[in-house]
Every structure is written in C-alpha cells, then in structure tokens.
CSV table of C-alpha atoms in Angstrom, one decimal:
chain,number,residue,atom,x,y,z
A,20,MET,CA,-1.2,10.3,8.2
A,21,ALA,CA,0.6,13.3,6.6
A,22,LEU,CA,4.3,14.0,6.9
A,23,SER,CA,5.3,17.0,8.9
A,24,PRO,CA,4.9,20.2,6.9
A,25,ARG,CA,7.9,21.6,5.0
A,26,THR,CA,10.3,18.9,6.1
A,27,ASN,CA,8.7,15.6,4.9
A,28,LEU,CA,10.1,14.2,8.2
A,29,LEU,CA,8.1,12.4,10.9
A,30,THR,CA,7.3,13.8,14.3
A,31,ILE,CA,7.7,11.5,17.3
A,32,SER,CA,3.9,11.1,17.4
A,33,ASP,CA,4.0,10.1,13.7
A,34,LEU,CA,6.7,7.5,14.5
A,35,ALA,CA,4.7,6.2,17.4
A,36,GLU,CA,1.5,5.9,15.3
A,37,ARG,CA,3.4,4.1,12.5
A,38,THR,CA,5.1,1.6,14.8
A,39,GLY,CA,2.8,1.2,17.9
A,40,VAL,CA,5.6,2.2,20.2
A,41,PRO,CA,4.5,5.1,22.6
A,42,PRO,CA,6.5,8.4,22.4
A,43,ALA,CA,7.6,7.9,26.0
A,44,THR,CA,9.2,4.6,25.1
A,45,LEU,CA,10.9,6.0,22.1
A,46,ARG,CA,12.4,8.8,24.2
A,47,SER,CA,13.5,6.2,26.7
A,48,TRP,CA,15.2,4.1,24.0
A,49,GLU,CA,17.0,7.3,22.7
A,50,SER,CA,18.2,8.1,26.2
A,51,ARG,CA,19.5,4.6,27.0
A,52,TYR,CA,20.7,3.4,23.6
A,53,GLY,CA,20.9,6.5,21.3
A,54,PHE,CA,18.2,4.9,19.2
A,55,PRO,CA,16.3,5.9,17.2
A,56,ARG,CA,18.5,8.9,16.4
A,57,PRO,CA,16.3,11.9,15.5
A,58,VAL,CA,17.1,15.0,13.5
A,59,ARG,CA,16.8,18.0,15.8
A,60,LEU,CA,15.1,21.2,14.4
A,61,ASN,CA,16.1,24.7,15.6
A,62,GLY,CA,13.5,24.5,18.4
A,63,GLY,CA,14.8,21.2,19.6
A,64,HIS,CA,11.9,19.2,18.2
A,65,ARG,CA,12.6,15.6,17.1
A,66,ARG,CA,12.1,14.6,13.5
A,67,TYR,CA,12.5,11.1,12.0
A,68,ALA,CA,13.1,9.8,8.5
A,69,GLU,CA,11.2,6.9,6.9
A,70,PRO,CA,14.0,4.4,7.5
A,71,ASP,CA,13.5,5.0,11.3
A,72,VAL,CA,10.1,3.4,11.0
A,73,ALA,CA,11.6,0.2,9.6
A,74,ALA,CA,14.4,0.2,12.2
A,75,VAL,CA,11.9,0.5,15.1
A,76,LEU,CA,9.8,-2.3,13.6
A,77,GLU,CA,12.9,-4.4,13.3
A,78,VAL,CA,13.5,-3.9,17.1
A,79,LEU,CA,9.9,-5.2,17.7
A,80,ARG,CA,10.5,-8.2,15.4
A,81,HIS,CA,13.7,-9.1,17.2
A,82,ARG,CA,12.0,-8.7,20.6
A,83,SER,CA,9.2,-11.1,19.5
A,84,SER,CA,11.9,-13.6,18.5
A,85,GLY,CA,13.2,-13.6,22.1
A,86,PHE,CA,16.0,-11.1,22.1
A,87,GLY,CA,16.4,-8.7,25.0
A,88,LEU,CA,15.8,-5.0,24.3
A,89,GLU,CA,19.5,-3.9,24.1
A,90,ALA,CA,20.3,-6.8,21.7
A,91,ALA,CA,17.3,-6.1,19.6
A,92,VAL,CA,18.3,-2.4,19.3
A,93,ARG,CA,21.9,-3.3,18.3
A,94,LEU,CA,20.7,-5.8,15.7
A,95,ALA,CA,18.3,-3.2,14.2
A,96,GLU,CA,21.1,-0.6,14.2
A,97,ALA,CA,23.4,-3.0,12.4
A,98,GLU,CA,20.7,-3.8,9.9
A,99,SER,CA,20.0,-0.1,9.3
A,100,ARG,CA,23.6,0.3,8.0
A,101,ARG,CA,22.7,-1.5,4.9
A,102,SER,CA,24.8,-1.8,1.8
A,103,GLN,CA,22.3,0.4,-0.3
A,104,SER,CA,22.2,-2.5,-2.8
A,105,VAL,CA,18.7,-3.8,-3.5
A,106,TYR,CA,20.2,-7.0,-4.9
A,107,ALA,CA,22.5,-7.7,-1.9
A,108,GLU,CA,19.8,-6.9,0.7
A,109,LEU,CA,17.2,-9.0,-1.0
A,110,ARG,CA,19.5,-11.9,-1.0
A,111,ARG,CA,20.5,-11.3,2.6
A,112,ARG,CA,16.9,-11.2,3.8
A,113,HIS,CA,15.6,-13.9,1.5
A,114,PRO,CA,18.4,-16.5,1.1
A,115,GLU,CA,15.9,-18.9,-0.6
A,116,LEU,CA,16.2,-16.8,-3.7
A,117,THR,CA,18.6,-18.5,-6.0
A,118,PRO,CA,20.6,-16.2,-8.3
A,119,GLN,CA,20.9,-17.0,-12.0
A,120,LEU,CA,23.4,-15.7,-14.6
A,121,LEU,CA,21.4,-14.2,-17.4
A,122,SER,CA,22.1,-12.3,-20.5
A,123,LYS,CA,20.8,-8.7,-21.0
A,124,ALA,CA,18.4,-10.0,-23.6
A,125,SER,CA,16.8,-12.5,-21.1
A,126,LEU,CA,16.8,-9.8,-18.4
A,127,VAL,CA,14.9,-7.4,-20.8
A,128,ALA,CA,12.4,-10.2,-21.5
A,129,LEU,CA,11.8,-10.9,-17.8
A,130,SER,CA,11.5,-7.1,-17.0
A,131,HIS,CA,9.0,-6.5,-19.8
A,132,ALA,CA,6.9,-9.5,-18.7
A,133,ILE,CA,6.7,-8.0,-15.2
A,134,GLU,CA,6.0,-4.5,-16.5
A,135,ASP,CA,3.4,-5.7,-19.0
A,136,GLU,CA,1.5,-7.8,-16.5
A,137,CYS,CA,1.7,-4.9,-14.0
A,138,CYS,CA,0.2,-2.5,-16.6
A,139,ALA,CA,-2.5,-5.0,-17.5
A,140,ARG,CA,-3.6,-6.3,-14.1
A,141,ALA,CA,-2.1,-4.5,-11.1
A,142,GLU,CA,-4.4,-2.2,-9.2
A,143,GLY,CA,-2.6,0.9,-7.7
A,144,PRO,CA,0.9,-0.6,-7.5
A,145,LEU,CA,4.0,0.8,-6.0
A,146,LEU,CA,6.6,0.7,-8.9
A,147,PHE,CA,10.3,1.1,-8.7
A,148,GLY,CA,12.8,0.7,-11.6
A,149,GLY,CA,16.6,0.8,-11.6
A,150,PHE,CA,18.2,1.6,-15.0
A,151,GLN,CA,21.8,2.3,-14.2
A,152,ARG,CA,22.3,4.9,-16.9
A,153,ASP,CA,20.2,7.8,-18.1
A,154,ALA,CA,20.5,6.6,-21.7
A,155,PHE,CA,18.9,3.2,-20.7
A,156,LEU,CA,16.1,5.0,-18.9
A,157,ARG,CA,15.3,7.1,-21.9
A,158,LYS,CA,14.9,4.0,-24.1
A,159,SER,CA,12.3,2.7,-21.6
A,160,TYR,CA,10.8,6.0,-20.7
A,161,ALA,CA,7.6,5.7,-22.8
A,162,ARG,CA,6.8,2.4,-21.2
A,163,TRP,CA,7.3,3.8,-17.7
A,164,VAL,CA,5.0,6.8,-18.5
A,165,GLU,CA,2.3,4.2,-19.3
A,166,LEU,CA,3.1,2.3,-16.1
A,167,ALA,CA,3.0,5.4,-13.9
A,168,ARG,CA,-0.5,6.4,-14.9
A,169,PRO,CA,-2.4,3.8,-12.9
A,170,ALA,CA,0.3,3.5,-10.2
A,171,ARG,CA,0.1,4.8,-6.7
A,172,VAL,CA,3.7,5.9,-7.2
A,173,ALA,CA,6.4,5.1,-9.8
A,174,VAL,CA,10.0,5.8,-9.2
A,175,VAL,CA,13.0,5.4,-11.5
A,176,PHE,CA,16.7,5.5,-10.6
A,177,ALA,CA,19.5,6.3,-12.9
A,178,ASP,CA,22.7,8.4,-13.1
A,179,LEU,CA,20.6,11.5,-14.1
A,180,PRO,CA,22.0,15.0,-14.5
A,181,THR,CA,19.2,17.1,-13.0
A,182,PRO,CA,15.9,15.3,-12.5
A,183,PRO,CA,12.8,17.3,-13.2
A,184,ALA,CA,10.3,18.2,-10.5
A,185,PRO,CA,7.8,15.4,-9.8
A,186,ARG,CA,4.7,15.7,-11.9
A,187,PRO,CA,1.3,13.9,-11.3
A,188,GLY,CA,1.0,10.7,-13.3
A,189,MET,CA,4.6,10.7,-14.4
A,190,PRO,CA,7.6,8.7,-13.1
A,191,ILE,CA,9.5,10.3,-10.3
A,192,GLU,CA,13.2,10.5,-11.4
A,193,VAL,CA,15.9,9.9,-8.7
A,194,ALA,CA,19.5,10.7,-9.5
A,195,LEU,CA,22.1,8.3,-8.3
A,196,PRO,CA,25.4,9.6,-6.9
A,197,ARG,CA,28.5,8.2,-8.4
A,198,GLU,CA,29.3,5.8,-5.6
A,199,ALA,CA,25.7,4.3,-5.4
A,200,PRO,CA,25.6,0.5,-5.7
A,201,LEU,CA,22.5,0.9,-7.8
A,202,ASN,CA,24.7,2.2,-10.6
A,203,ARG,CA,25.5,-1.5,-11.3
A,204,GLU,CA,22.0,-2.8,-10.6
A,205,TRP,CA,18.9,-3.4,-12.6
A,206,ILE,CA,15.6,-3.5,-10.6
A,207,VAL,CA,11.9,-3.8,-11.4
A,208,VAL,CA,9.5,-3.9,-8.5
A,209,CYS,CA,5.7,-4.1,-8.8
A,210,ASP,CA,4.3,-4.1,-5.3
A,211,ALA,CA,0.5,-4.7,-5.6
A,212,PRO,CA,-1.8,-7.0,-3.6
A,213,ASP,CA,-3.1,-8.6,-6.8
A,214,LEU,CA,0.3,-8.8,-8.6
A,215,PRO,CA,3.5,-8.8,-6.4
A,216,ALA,CA,6.6,-9.3,-8.5
A,217,CYS,CA,10.2,-8.1,-8.6
A,218,LEU,CA,13.6,-8.7,-10.0
A,219,ALA,CA,17.0,-7.5,-8.9
A,220,ALA,CA,20.1,-8.0,-10.9
A,221,VAL,CA,23.7,-6.9,-10.5
A,222,GLU,CA,26.1,-6.6,-13.5
A,223,ARG,CA,29.0,-9.0,-13.5
A,224,PRO,CA,32.3,-7.1,-13.0
A,225,GLY,CA,34.9,-6.7,-15.8
A,226,GLN,CA,32.5,-6.0,-18.6
A,227,ASP,CA,33.2,-2.3,-19.0
A,228,GLY,CA,34.0,-1.5,-22.7
A,229,GLY,CA,32.3,-4.6,-24.0
A,230,LEU,CA,29.2,-4.7,-26.2
A,231,ASP,CA,26.1,-3.7,-24.4
A,232,SER,CA,24.1,-6.6,-25.8
A,233,ARG,CA,26.6,-9.1,-24.4
A,234,ARG,CA,26.4,-7.9,-20.8
A,235,ARG,CA,25.7,-10.6,-18.2
A,236,PHE,CA,23.9,-10.2,-14.9
A,237,GLU,CA,23.4,-12.2,-11.7
A,238,VAL,CA,19.6,-12.1,-11.2
A,239,VAL,CA,17.1,-13.0,-8.5
A,240,TRP,CA,13.4,-12.7,-9.1
A,241,THR,CA,10.3,-13.5,-7.1
A,242,VAL,CA,6.5,-13.3,-6.8
A,243,ASP,CA,6.6,-13.9,-3.0
A,244,PRO,CA,4.6,-11.0,-1.5
A,245,ARG,CA,6.9,-10.6,1.5
A,246,ALA,CA,10.1,-10.5,-0.6
A,247,VAL,CA,8.5,-8.0,-3.0
A,248,ARG,CA,7.4,-5.8,-0.1
A,249,TYR,CA,10.9,-5.9,1.3
A,250,ALA,CA,12.3,-4.8,-2.0
A,251,SER,CA,9.7,-2.1,-2.2
A,252,ARG,CA,10.7,-0.8,1.3
A,253,LEU,CA,14.4,-0.8,0.3
A,254,ALA,CA,13.8,1.1,-2.9
A,255,ALA,CA,11.6,3.7,-1.1
A,256,ALA,CA,14.3,4.2,1.6
A,257,LEU,CA,16.9,4.7,-1.1
A,258,ALA,CA,14.6,7.3,-2.8
A,259,ASP,CA,14.3,9.0,0.5
A,260,GLU,CA,18.1,9.2,0.8
A,261,TYR,CA,18.9,10.2,-2.8
A,262,ARG,CA,16.0,12.6,-3.3
A,263,PRO,CA,14.5,13.8,0.0
A,264,GLY,CA,10.9,15.0,-0.3
A,265,TRP,CA,10.2,12.9,-3.4
A,266,CYS,CA,7.0,11.4,-2.0
A,267,THR,CA,3.8,13.3,-1.6
A,268,THR,CA,1.7,10.1,-1.5
A,269,ASP,CA,0.8,8.1,1.6
A,270,LEU,CA,2.9,5.0,1.5
A,271,GLY,CA,1.6,3.6,4.8
A,272,VAL,CA,1.0,0.3,3.0
A,273,LEU,CA,4.7,-0.4,3.3
A,274,ASP,CA,4.2,-0.9,7.0
A,275,ASP,CA,1.9,-3.9,6.4
A,276,GLU,CA,3.4,-7.4,6.2
A,277,PRO,CA,1.7,-9.4,3.4
A,278,PRO,CA,1.3,-13.2,3.6
A,279,SER,CA,4.1,-15.5,2.5
A,280,ALA,CA,3.9,-17.3,-0.8
A,281,SER,CA,2.3,-20.7,-0.8
A,282,ALA,CA,4.2,-23.8,-1.4
A,283,ASP,CA,2.6,-24.2,-4.8
A,284,LEU,CA,3.6,-20.8,-5.9
A,285,ARG,CA,7.2,-21.4,-4.8
A,286,ARG,CA,7.3,-24.6,-6.8
A,287,ALA,CA,6.0,-22.8,-9.9
A,288,SER,CA,8.6,-20.1,-9.4
A,289,ASP,CA,11.4,-22.6,-9.1
A,290,LEU,CA,10.2,-24.3,-12.3
A,291,LEU,CA,10.1,-21.0,-14.2
A,292,SER,CA,13.5,-20.1,-13.0
A,293,ARG,CA,14.9,-23.4,-14.3
A,294,MET,CA,13.1,-22.7,-17.7
A,295,MET,CA,14.7,-19.2,-17.8
A,296,GLY,CA,18.1,-20.8,-17.4
A,297,TYR,CA,17.6,-23.2,-20.3
A,298,LEU,CA,16.2,-20.5,-22.5
A,299,ASP,CA,19.0,-18.2,-21.8
A,300,ALA,CA,21.6,-20.9,-22.6
A,301,SER,CA,20.0,-21.6,-25.9
A,302,ARG,CA,20.4,-18.0,-27.2
C-alpha cells in the first residue's frame, strides 16, 4: 500500500487497511474521544501519520485485554506521548531486559558483532543506528554503507548539520534536534526474520569533558523478535518525526507481531549478558 501522494501521510482508508478498524469506526472514535487526531488538508480531508497506526493497534490490544473502549483510547493516548528515547521505551515495554554498565570499548564490540552478523546473514533487514554525534557516525560510515546495500532500509541518527537527500542503497541520515534524547543514546537495530537483534544504550550523566574512550553506558540488548520489532517501530516513528518523508519503502512489516523468544534463547541471552559483564570488568 502506497502512502498518499506528495504528503507521505495516510488517508483514513489507508489507516483502516493497516489496522483493520473500519473508517466509520475511526470517525466515531474521533468524534467521541478526539482520537485518532488527523491532520486536516485544505479541502478538509483527514491524513494520518505512521505513529497513528501504532496508536490504533494499541487501542485494539488494550480492548483484547479487557479494557473498555474509552479506557483503551486513553491508555493508547498516554503511551503515544512517549519520551522519544529508544532506551527508555524499550525498558518500559520489556522490563525483563536487564541493563548493564559497559565501557565504550565493550559497546563497540557488541555493536560490531550485531552489524557483522547482520551483514553476513540477515535477509532484507530494517536497520537503525544511533550515533549521537556526526563525528562518531563518520567513523562508522563505511561500515553502514556496506550494511545498507542489502537492507530494505538503513537509517542513521546523529546531530547532523544538513543531511543529504536519500540515495538508493545508502544510509538515510536523520538529523537530531538539540533537545532529542537520542543525542545521549547509542542504538543498533537489525530487524530481520532470520536475525533479530538490537541494543540500546544511554550515556551515564556527568561524563562531559572526559576521555571519549572512558565513557560508560547503561546498555540493554536482546535477540527477542518482539522486543527487536518494538525497537524498530520506535526508531521508524522517530525518523518520521525528525525527517518527515524519509521513507519511500513499504514498511508494512512493522505491523506484524513476530513470535516471542523461546525459553532456551532467553537463557542463552542471559548467559551471554553475564559473560559481557565479566569481560568488561576485566578490561
């Protein structure tokens, strides 16, 4: 399904198709609860942004959990006012992820492991990378050019001056505003059916002016397909906000809910997390 011409916004029919909620029901929700809240074009036509899809799906999820319609709408509205922090939102939705305090060197190693495995094995992944500073992105840019070639889409976030126009087979650069929480975060997301993996880290406060190599981060990482898909949705929504119209690729896969990780995979992840802690402490 293509986005509406010229605006990259969704029509009410698009929203209905993406969520399974009929247009008449969406109009009724808007009339009764002010939700979802569309953009109105000059002719009065409704248009919706990508995060509205997630918000409507959240209403359906809350309804299936037993909430009444009004309560479900209010919960979805509260959840849509997210902190714009991938790290914080990933921890909020997936509290089973245990944060670790890691050095920059360990974080680089973990990031490169995910990136290398993604480049070697993942088929048509959705890729998102958060680099904080333009200078850090430039140091890794050659790697991400290689990663972008087989990817369905590759997006990189940093405090860029003026990002270039998107080019086929190249990373799409998204400039972060000064107040964006991602300015203190480090993210790598590889969302692919055959290789779901992501990490999200936030820099410990009070390290400004210190040596770059000595920086410490609180880190969560996972190969749980559902957690990875959630991180992917968050990153795509932030790209929508910071660079409207960035995407010319069908990302309907983000609407799908992959299976949860098996118990064996969770145990293996927990063991590797413990190993990472010991390795970092021995540096």
